[in-house]
PDB file of C-alpha atoms in Angstrom:
ATOM      1  CA  MET A  24    -140.887   2.840  97.437  1.00  0.00           C
ATOM      2  CA  GLY A  25    -140.538  -0.928  97.202  1.00  0.00           C
ATOM      3  CA  THR A  26    -138.122  -2.983  95.172  1.00  0.00           C
ATOM      4  CA  ALA A  27    -140.548  -3.340  92.263  1.00  0.00           C
ATOM      5  CA  GLU A  28    -140.806   0.439  91.949  1.00  0.00           C
ATOM      6  CA  GLU A  29    -137.054   0.915  92.410  1.00  0.00           C
ATOM      7  CA  THR A  30    -136.150  -1.560  89.700  1.00  0.00           C
ATOM      8  CA  ALA A  31    -138.688  -0.112  87.301  1.00  0.00           C
ATOM      9  CA  GLY A  32    -136.698   3.104  87.073  1.00  0.00           C
ATOM     10  CA  GLY A  33    -133.359   4.120  88.490  1.00  0.00           C
ATOM     11  CA  GLU A  34    -131.907   0.638  88.716  1.00  0.00           C
ATOM     12  CA  ALA A  35    -132.246   0.084  84.977  1.00  0.00           C
ATOM     13  CA  GLN A  36    -134.475  -2.980  85.184  1.00  0.00           C
ATOM     14  CA  ALA A  37    -132.070  -4.685  87.595  1.00  0.00           C
ATOM     15  CA  TRP A  38    -133.844  -8.050  87.369  1.00  0.00           C
ATOM     16  CA  GLY A  39    -134.522  -8.033  83.642  1.00  0.00           C
ATOM     17  CA  GLU A  40    -132.283 -11.070  83.154  1.00  0.00           C
ATOM     18  CA  VAL A  41    -134.409 -13.155  85.534  1.00  0.00           C
ATOM     19  CA  THR A  42    -136.951 -15.219  83.636  1.00  0.00           C
ATOM     20  CA  PRO A  43    -139.699 -16.360  83.548  1.00  0.00           C
ATOM     21  CA  ASP A  44    -141.917 -13.703  85.119  1.00  0.00           C
ATOM     22  CA  ALA A  45    -142.796 -15.923  88.091  1.00  0.00           C
ATOM     23  CA  ALA A  46    -139.107 -16.355  88.956  1.00  0.00           C
ATOM     24  CA  ARG A  47    -138.606 -12.580  88.752  1.00  0.00           C
ATOM     25  CA  ARG A  48    -141.609 -11.921  91.009  1.00  0.00           C
ATOM     26  CA  LEU A  49    -140.291 -14.358  93.584  1.00  0.00           C
ATOM     27  CA  LEU A  50    -136.828 -12.812  93.504  1.00  0.00           C
ATOM     28  CA  ILE A  51    -138.207  -9.292  93.980  1.00  0.00           C
ATOM     29  CA  ALA A  52    -140.384 -10.541  96.845  1.00  0.00           C
ATOM     30  CA  ALA A  53    -137.323 -12.149  98.429  1.00  0.00           C
ATOM     31  CA  VAL A  54    -135.363  -8.897  98.216  1.00  0.00           C
ATOM     32  CA  GLU A  55    -138.170  -7.022  99.951  1.00  0.00           C
ATOM     33  CA  ALA A  56    -138.550  -9.665 102.642  1.00  0.00           C
ATOM     34  CA  PHE A  57    -134.815 -10.016 103.316  1.00  0.00           C
ATOM     35  CA  ALA A  58    -134.408  -6.236 103.533  1.00  0.00           C
ATOM     36  CA  GLU A  59    -137.362  -5.886 105.895  1.00  0.00           C
ATOM     37  CA  ARG A  60    -136.957  -8.922 108.142  1.00  0.00           C
ATOM     38  CA  GLY A  61    -133.456 -10.237 107.518  1.00  0.00           C
ATOM     39  CA  TYR A  62    -132.549 -13.455 105.741  1.00  0.00           C
ATOM     40  CA  HIS A  63    -132.828 -15.784 108.728  1.00  0.00           C
ATOM     41  CA  ALA A  64    -136.199 -14.437 109.893  1.00  0.00           C
ATOM     42  CA  THR A  65    -137.724 -14.766 106.411  1.00  0.00           C
ATOM     43  CA  THR A  66    -139.451 -18.015 105.415  1.00  0.00           C
ATOM     44  CA  THR A  67    -140.156 -19.355 101.953  1.00  0.00           C
ATOM     45  CA  ARG A  68    -143.839 -18.937 102.809  1.00  0.00           C
ATOM     46  CA  ASP A  69    -143.218 -15.204 103.420  1.00  0.00           C
ATOM     47  CA  ILE A  70    -141.556 -14.867 100.024  1.00  0.00           C
ATOM     48  CA  ALA A  71    -144.242 -16.791  98.135  1.00  0.00           C
ATOM     49  CA  GLY A  72    -146.996 -14.811  99.870  1.00  0.00           C
ATOM     50  CA  ARG A  73    -145.444 -11.496  98.859  1.00  0.00           C
ATOM     51  CA  ALA A  74    -145.272 -12.726  95.269  1.00  0.00           C
ATOM     52  CA  GLY A  75    -148.942 -13.830  95.362  1.00  0.00           C
ATOM     53  CA  MET A  76    -147.948 -17.449  94.886  1.00  0.00           C
ATOM     54  CA  SER A  77    -148.116 -20.690  96.843  1.00  0.00           C
ATOM     55  CA  PRO A  78    -145.029 -21.998  98.713  1.00  0.00           C
ATOM     56  CA  ALA A  79    -144.977 -25.001  96.407  1.00  0.00           C
ATOM     57  CA  ALA A  80    -144.673 -22.696  93.389  1.00  0.00           C
ATOM     58  CA  LEU A  81    -141.453 -21.229  94.764  1.00  0.00           C
ATOM     59  CA  TYR A  82    -139.670 -24.580  94.566  1.00  0.00           C
ATOM     60  CA  ILE A  83    -140.351 -24.831  90.850  1.00  0.00           C
ATOM     61  CA  HIS A  84    -137.916 -21.927  90.339  1.00  0.00           C
ATOM     62  CA  TYR A  85    -135.602 -22.031  93.384  1.00  0.00           C
ATOM     63  CA  LYS A  86    -134.563 -25.153  95.256  1.00  0.00           C
ATOM     64  CA  THR A  87    -133.816 -23.312  98.517  1.00  0.00           C
ATOM     65  CA  LYS A  88    -134.049 -19.917 100.155  1.00  0.00           C
ATOM     66  CA  GLU A  89    -130.250 -19.710  99.954  1.00  0.00           C
ATOM     67  CA  GLU A  90    -130.395 -20.157  96.178  1.00  0.00           C
ATOM     68  CA  LEU A  91    -132.554 -17.023  96.033  1.00  0.00           C
ATOM     69  CA  LEU A  92    -130.108 -15.031  98.143  1.00  0.00           C
ATOM     70  CA  HIS A  93    -127.179 -16.309  96.093  1.00  0.00           C
ATOM     71  CA  ARG A  94    -128.797 -15.217  92.839  1.00  0.00           C
ATOM     72  CA  ILE A  95    -129.686 -11.800  94.284  1.00  0.00           C
ATOM     73  CA  SER A  96    -126.115 -11.374  95.527  1.00  0.00           C
ATOM     74  CA  ARG A  97    -124.525 -12.489  92.263  1.00  0.00           C
ATOM     75  CA  ILE A  98    -126.657 -10.191  90.102  1.00  0.00           C
ATOM     76  CA  GLY A  99    -126.172  -7.269  92.487  1.00  0.00           C
ATOM     77  CA  HIS A 100    -122.406  -7.646  92.753  1.00  0.00           C
ATOM     78  CA  THR A 101    -122.080  -8.106  89.001  1.00  0.00           C
ATOM     79  CA  LYS A 102    -123.949  -4.822  88.517  1.00  0.00           C
ATOM     80  CA  ALA A 103    -121.791  -3.089  91.145  1.00  0.00           C
ATOM     81  CA  LEU A 104    -118.632  -4.310  89.377  1.00  0.00           C
ATOM     82  CA  GLU A 105    -119.981  -3.096  86.019  1.00  0.00           C
ATOM     83  CA  ILE A 106    -120.627   0.375  87.483  1.00  0.00           C
ATOM     84  CA  LEU A 107    -117.154   0.674  88.988  1.00  0.00           C
ATOM     85  CA  ARG A 108    -115.370  -0.829  85.989  1.00  0.00           C
ATOM     86  CA  THR A 109    -117.134   1.488  83.541  1.00  0.00           C
ATOM     87  CA  ALA A 110    -116.106   4.536  85.569  1.00  0.00           C
ATOM     88  CA  SER A 111    -112.580   3.431  86.411  1.00  0.00           C
ATOM     89  CA  ARG A 112    -111.646   2.503  82.842  1.00  0.00           C
ATOM     90  CA  ARG A 113    -113.144   5.507  81.043  1.00  0.00           C
ATOM     91  CA  GLU A 114    -110.990   8.147  79.428  1.00  0.00           C
ATOM     92  CA  GLY A 115    -109.873  10.950  81.707  1.00  0.00           C
ATOM     93  CA  SER A 116    -107.705  11.806  84.672  1.00  0.00           C
ATOM     94  CA  ALA A 117    -107.616   9.734  87.830  1.00  0.00           C
ATOM     95  CA  ARG A 118    -109.488  12.573  89.541  1.00  0.00           C
ATOM     96  CA  GLU A 119    -112.327  12.417  87.000  1.00  0.00           C
ATOM     97  CA  ARG A 120    -112.470   8.612  87.048  1.00  0.00           C
ATOM     98  CA  LEU A 121    -112.578   8.382  90.840  1.00  0.00           C
ATOM     99  CA  ALA A 122    -115.292  11.039  91.072  1.00  0.00           C
ATOM    100  CA  ASP A 123    -117.310   9.186  88.429  1.00  0.00           C
ATOM    101  CA  ALA A 124    -116.854   5.838  90.180  1.00  0.00           C
ATOM    102  CA  VAL A 125    -117.932   7.195  93.557  1.00  0.00           C
ATOM    103  CA  SER A 126    -120.915   9.198  92.315  1.00  0.00           C
ATOM    104  CA  SER A 127    -122.189   6.284  90.179  1.00  0.00           C
ATOM    105  CA  PHE A 128    -121.694   3.734  92.969  1.00  0.00           C
ATOM    106  CA  VAL A 129    -123.443   5.968  95.508  1.00  0.00           C
ATOM    107  CA  ARG A 130    -126.370   6.626  93.167  1.00  0.00           C
ATOM    108  CA  TRP A 131    -126.822   2.875  92.756  1.00  0.00           C
ATOM    109  CA  HIS A 132    -126.891   2.327  96.514  1.00  0.00           C
ATOM    110  CA  ALA A 133    -129.313   5.207  97.066  1.00  0.00           C
ATOM    111  CA  GLY A 134    -131.640   4.591  94.113  1.00  0.00           C
ATOM    112  CA  GLY A 135    -131.839   0.854  94.797  1.00  0.00           C
ATOM    113  CA  ARG A 136    -131.283   0.934  98.530  1.00  0.00           C
ATOM    114  CA  THR A 137    -133.599  -2.027  99.301  1.00  0.00           C
ATOM    115  CA  THR A 138    -131.694  -4.273  96.929  1.00  0.00           C
ATOM    116  CA  ALA A 139    -128.331  -2.849  97.964  1.00  0.00           C
ATOM    117  CA  ARG A 140    -128.983  -3.557 101.652  1.00  0.00           C
ATOM    118  CA  VAL A 141    -129.506  -7.233 100.873  1.00  0.00           C
ATOM    119  CA  VAL A 142    -126.593  -7.429  98.428  1.00  0.00           C
ATOM    120  CA  GLN A 143    -124.136  -5.728 100.786  1.00  0.00           C
ATOM    121  CA  TYR A 144    -125.233  -6.889 104.241  1.00  0.00           C
ATOM    122  CA  GLU A 145    -126.414 -10.501 103.893  1.00  0.00           C
ATOM    123  CA  LEU A 146    -123.118 -11.968 102.670  1.00  0.00           C
ATOM    124  CA  ASP A 147    -122.579 -14.029 105.832  1.00  0.00           C
ATOM    125  CA  SER A 148    -125.919 -15.784 105.318  1.00  0.00           C
ATOM    126  CA  LEU A 149    -124.548 -17.589 102.247  1.00  0.00           C
ATOM    127  CA  GLY A 150    -122.955 -21.020 102.397  1.00  0.00           C
ATOM    128  CA  PRO A 151    -119.192 -21.406 101.880  1.00  0.00           C
ATOM    129  CA  ASP A 152    -119.205 -21.980  98.094  1.00  0.00           C
ATOM    130  CA  ALA A 153    -121.660 -19.206  97.300  1.00  0.00           C
ATOM    131  CA  ARG A 154    -119.914 -16.853  99.698  1.00  0.00           C
ATOM    132  CA  ALA A 155    -116.560 -17.541  98.049  1.00  0.00           C
ATOM    133  CA  GLU A 156    -118.010 -16.650  94.636  1.00  0.00           C
ATOM    134  CA  ILE A 157    -119.440 -13.350  95.926  1.00  0.00           C
ATOM    135  CA  LEU A 158    -116.221 -12.481  97.756  1.00  0.00           C
ATOM    136  CA  ALA A 159    -114.335 -12.903  94.461  1.00  0.00           C
ATOM    137  CA  LEU A 160    -116.685 -10.348  92.857  1.00  0.00           C
ATOM    138  CA  ARG A 161    -116.134  -8.017  95.804  1.00  0.00           C
ATOM    139  CA  ARG A 162    -112.395  -8.248  95.378  1.00  0.00           C
ATOM    140  CA  GLN A 163    -112.794  -7.238  91.737  1.00  0.00           C
ATOM    141  CA  CYS A 164    -114.800  -4.197  92.875  1.00  0.00           C
ATOM    142  CA  ASP A 165    -112.026  -3.328  95.315  1.00  0.00           C
ATOM    143  CA  ASP A 166    -109.431  -3.715  92.562  1.00  0.00           C
ATOM    144  CA  GLU A 167    -111.173  -1.178  90.297  1.00  0.00           C
ATOM    145  CA  VAL A 168    -111.157   1.547  92.968  1.00  0.00           C
ATOM    146  CA  HIS A 169    -107.672   0.579  94.155  1.00  0.00           C
ATOM    147  CA  GLY A 170    -106.377   0.921  90.593  1.00  0.00           C
ATOM    148  CA  VAL A 171    -107.758   4.422  90.128  1.00  0.00           C
ATOM    149  CA  ILE A 172    -106.335   5.623  93.431  1.00  0.00           C
ATOM    150  CA  GLU A 173    -102.976   4.054  92.560  1.00  0.00           C
ATOM    151  CA  ASP A 174    -103.062   5.842  89.192  1.00  0.00           C
ATOM    152  CA  GLY A 175    -103.746   9.143  90.930  1.00  0.00           C
ATOM    153  CA  VAL A 176    -100.855   8.660  93.310  1.00  0.00           C
ATOM    154  CA  ALA A 177     -98.525   7.795  90.416  1.00  0.00           C
ATOM    155  CA  SER A 178     -99.598  10.872  88.437  1.00  0.00           C
ATOM    156  CA  GLY A 179     -99.306  13.169  91.434  1.00  0.00           C
ATOM    157  CA  GLU A 180    -103.052  13.925  91.467  1.00  0.00           C
ATOM    158  CA  PHE A 181    -103.600  12.231  94.838  1.00  0.00           C
ATOM    159  CA  ASP A 182    -101.721  12.386  98.129  1.00  0.00           C
ATOM    160  CA  VAL A 183    -102.376   8.987  99.719  1.00  0.00           C
ATOM    161  CA  LEU A 184    -100.053   7.143 102.099  1.00  0.00           C
ATOM    162  CA  ASP A 185    -102.056   3.880 102.284  1.00  0.00           C
ATOM    163  CA  VAL A 186    -103.802   3.010  99.025  1.00  0.00           C
ATOM    164  CA  LYS A 187    -105.297  -0.235 100.327  1.00  0.00           C
ATOM    165  CA  GLY A 188    -106.706   1.378 103.472  1.00  0.00           C
ATOM    166  CA  THR A 189    -108.042   4.348 101.528  1.00  0.00           C
ATOM    167  CA  THR A 190    -109.752   2.010  99.054  1.00  0.00           C
ATOM    168  CA  LEU A 191    -111.503   0.273 101.953  1.00  0.00           C
ATOM    169  CA  ALA A 192    -112.592   3.611 103.402  1.00  0.00           C
ATOM    170  CA  VAL A 193    -113.962   4.854 100.062  1.00  0.00           C
ATOM    171  CA  LEU A 194    -115.957   1.692  99.396  1.00  0.00           C
ATOM    172  CA  SER A 195    -117.284   1.560 102.965  1.00  0.00           C
ATOM    173  CA  LEU A 196    -118.454   5.148 102.680  1.00  0.00           C
ATOM    174  CA  CYS A 197    -120.335   4.390  99.458  1.00  0.00           C
ATOM    175  CA  ILE A 198    -121.894   1.131 100.645  1.00  0.00           C
ATOM    176  CA  ASP A 199    -123.197   2.677 103.861  1.00  0.00           C
ATOM    177  CA  VAL A 200    -125.537   4.901 101.827  1.00  0.00           C
ATOM    178  CA  ALA A 201    -127.848   1.876 101.405  1.00  0.00           C
ATOM    179  CA  ARG A 202    -128.261   1.734 105.178  1.00  0.00           C
ATOM    180  CA  TRP A 203    -129.379   5.323 105.787  1.00  0.00           C
ATOM    181  CA  PHE A 204    -130.712   6.764 102.526  1.00  0.00           C
ATOM    182  CA  ASN A 205    -134.402   7.730 102.669  1.00  0.00           C
ATOM    183  CA  VAL A 206    -136.339   8.503  99.513  1.00  0.00           C
ATOM    184  CA  ASP A 207    -138.421  10.996 101.548  1.00  0.00           C
ATOM    185  CA  GLY A 208    -135.313  12.684 102.934  1.00  0.00           C
ATOM    186  CA  PRO A 209    -133.757  15.981 101.868  1.00  0.00           C
ATOM    187  CA  TRP A 210    -131.405  14.608  99.179  1.00  0.00           C
ATOM    188  CA  THR A 211    -131.812  12.873  95.846  1.00  0.00           C
ATOM    189  CA  PRO A 212    -129.509  10.013  94.789  1.00  0.00           C
ATOM    190  CA  ASP A 213    -127.774  12.417  92.360  1.00  0.00           C
ATOM    191  CA  GLU A 214    -127.148  14.955  95.131  1.00  0.00           C
ATOM    192  CA  VAL A 215    -125.707  12.342  97.473  1.00  0.00           C
ATOM    193  CA  GLY A 216    -123.540  11.007  94.658  1.00  0.00           C
ATOM    194  CA  ALA A 217    -122.118  14.458  93.970  1.00  0.00           C
ATOM    195  CA  LEU A 218    -121.559  15.117  97.695  1.00  0.00           C
ATOM    196  CA  TYR A 219    -119.708  11.836  98.220  1.00  0.00           C
ATOM    197  CA  ALA A 220    -117.569  12.329  95.103  1.00  0.00           C
ATOM    198  CA  ASP A 221    -116.451  15.677  96.530  1.00  0.00           C
ATOM    199  CA  LEU A 222    -115.778  14.142  99.963  1.00  0.00           C
ATOM    200  CA  VAL A 223    -113.705  11.313  98.482  1.00  0.00           C
ATOM    201  CA  LEU A 224    -111.623  13.695  96.352  1.00  0.00           C
ATOM    202  CA  ARG A 225    -110.848  15.632  99.513  1.00  0.00           C
ATOM    203  CA  MET A 226    -110.006  12.349 101.264  1.00  0.00           C
ATOM    204  CA  VAL A 227    -107.382  11.471  98.660  1.00  0.00           C
ATOM    205  CA  GLY A 228    -105.914  14.965  98.665  1.00  0.00           C
ATOM    206  CA  ALA A 229    -107.000  15.859  95.138  1.00  0.00           C
ATOM    207  CA  GLY A 230    -106.705  19.546  94.444  1.00  0.00           C
ATOM    208  CA  GLU A 231    -108.779  21.540  92.020  1.00  0.00           C
ATOM    209  CA  PRO A 232    -108.753  20.181  88.442  1.00  0.00           C
ATOM    210  CA  ALA A 233    -106.146  21.689  86.183  1.00  0.00           C
ATOM    211  CA  PRO A 234    -107.507  24.464  83.930  1.00  0.00           C
ATOM    212  CA  ALA A 235    -108.297  23.416  80.382  1.00  0.00           C
ATOM    213  CA  GLN A 236    -105.566  24.089  77.848  1.00  0.00           C
ATOM    214  CA  LYS A 237    -106.403  26.903  75.423  1.00  0.00           C
TER     215      LYS A 237
END
């Protein structure tokens, strides 16, 4: 499954905000090329060819190859932050919110693994200003998970000695799904999301949920 197919379904039209159509086609082609060959090995000619366009047409919409990567990274990290923020700030216990955050974040990395690989692993290819912007979005993602774990510790739901280190471990576990997930493998994105939510709850020492009050 390529990026076009991924974004048509499970990723909720991830590039819907990119207009006009030619700019969207070029961006999707760039995601596929960067994921397959790496940013530095990909040329603007490669990207334009995948989009069925001439190299000159690319420069009408994007001044440089880095501008393409920056836009991909910004949109991807904004979506990641939205996923984590929605889960972390919903009603419910810290246990429920953390499980929701992890399962949703993992599903995004599995269902849109081509995009996620570029978003998560090409950060160092950006220039200083663009990299600083994306790092700020990453810190906000970290803060959402950190806050839920902190809440769980405060409420007695979690047994965590190092909240910062545990936050890093949880996010690393989720992000790595983009590296290994295979659509032809034995698990669906939903199944991996549920598995990782269970693993993370065990990691933070969360016991079984309290029985509902009658």
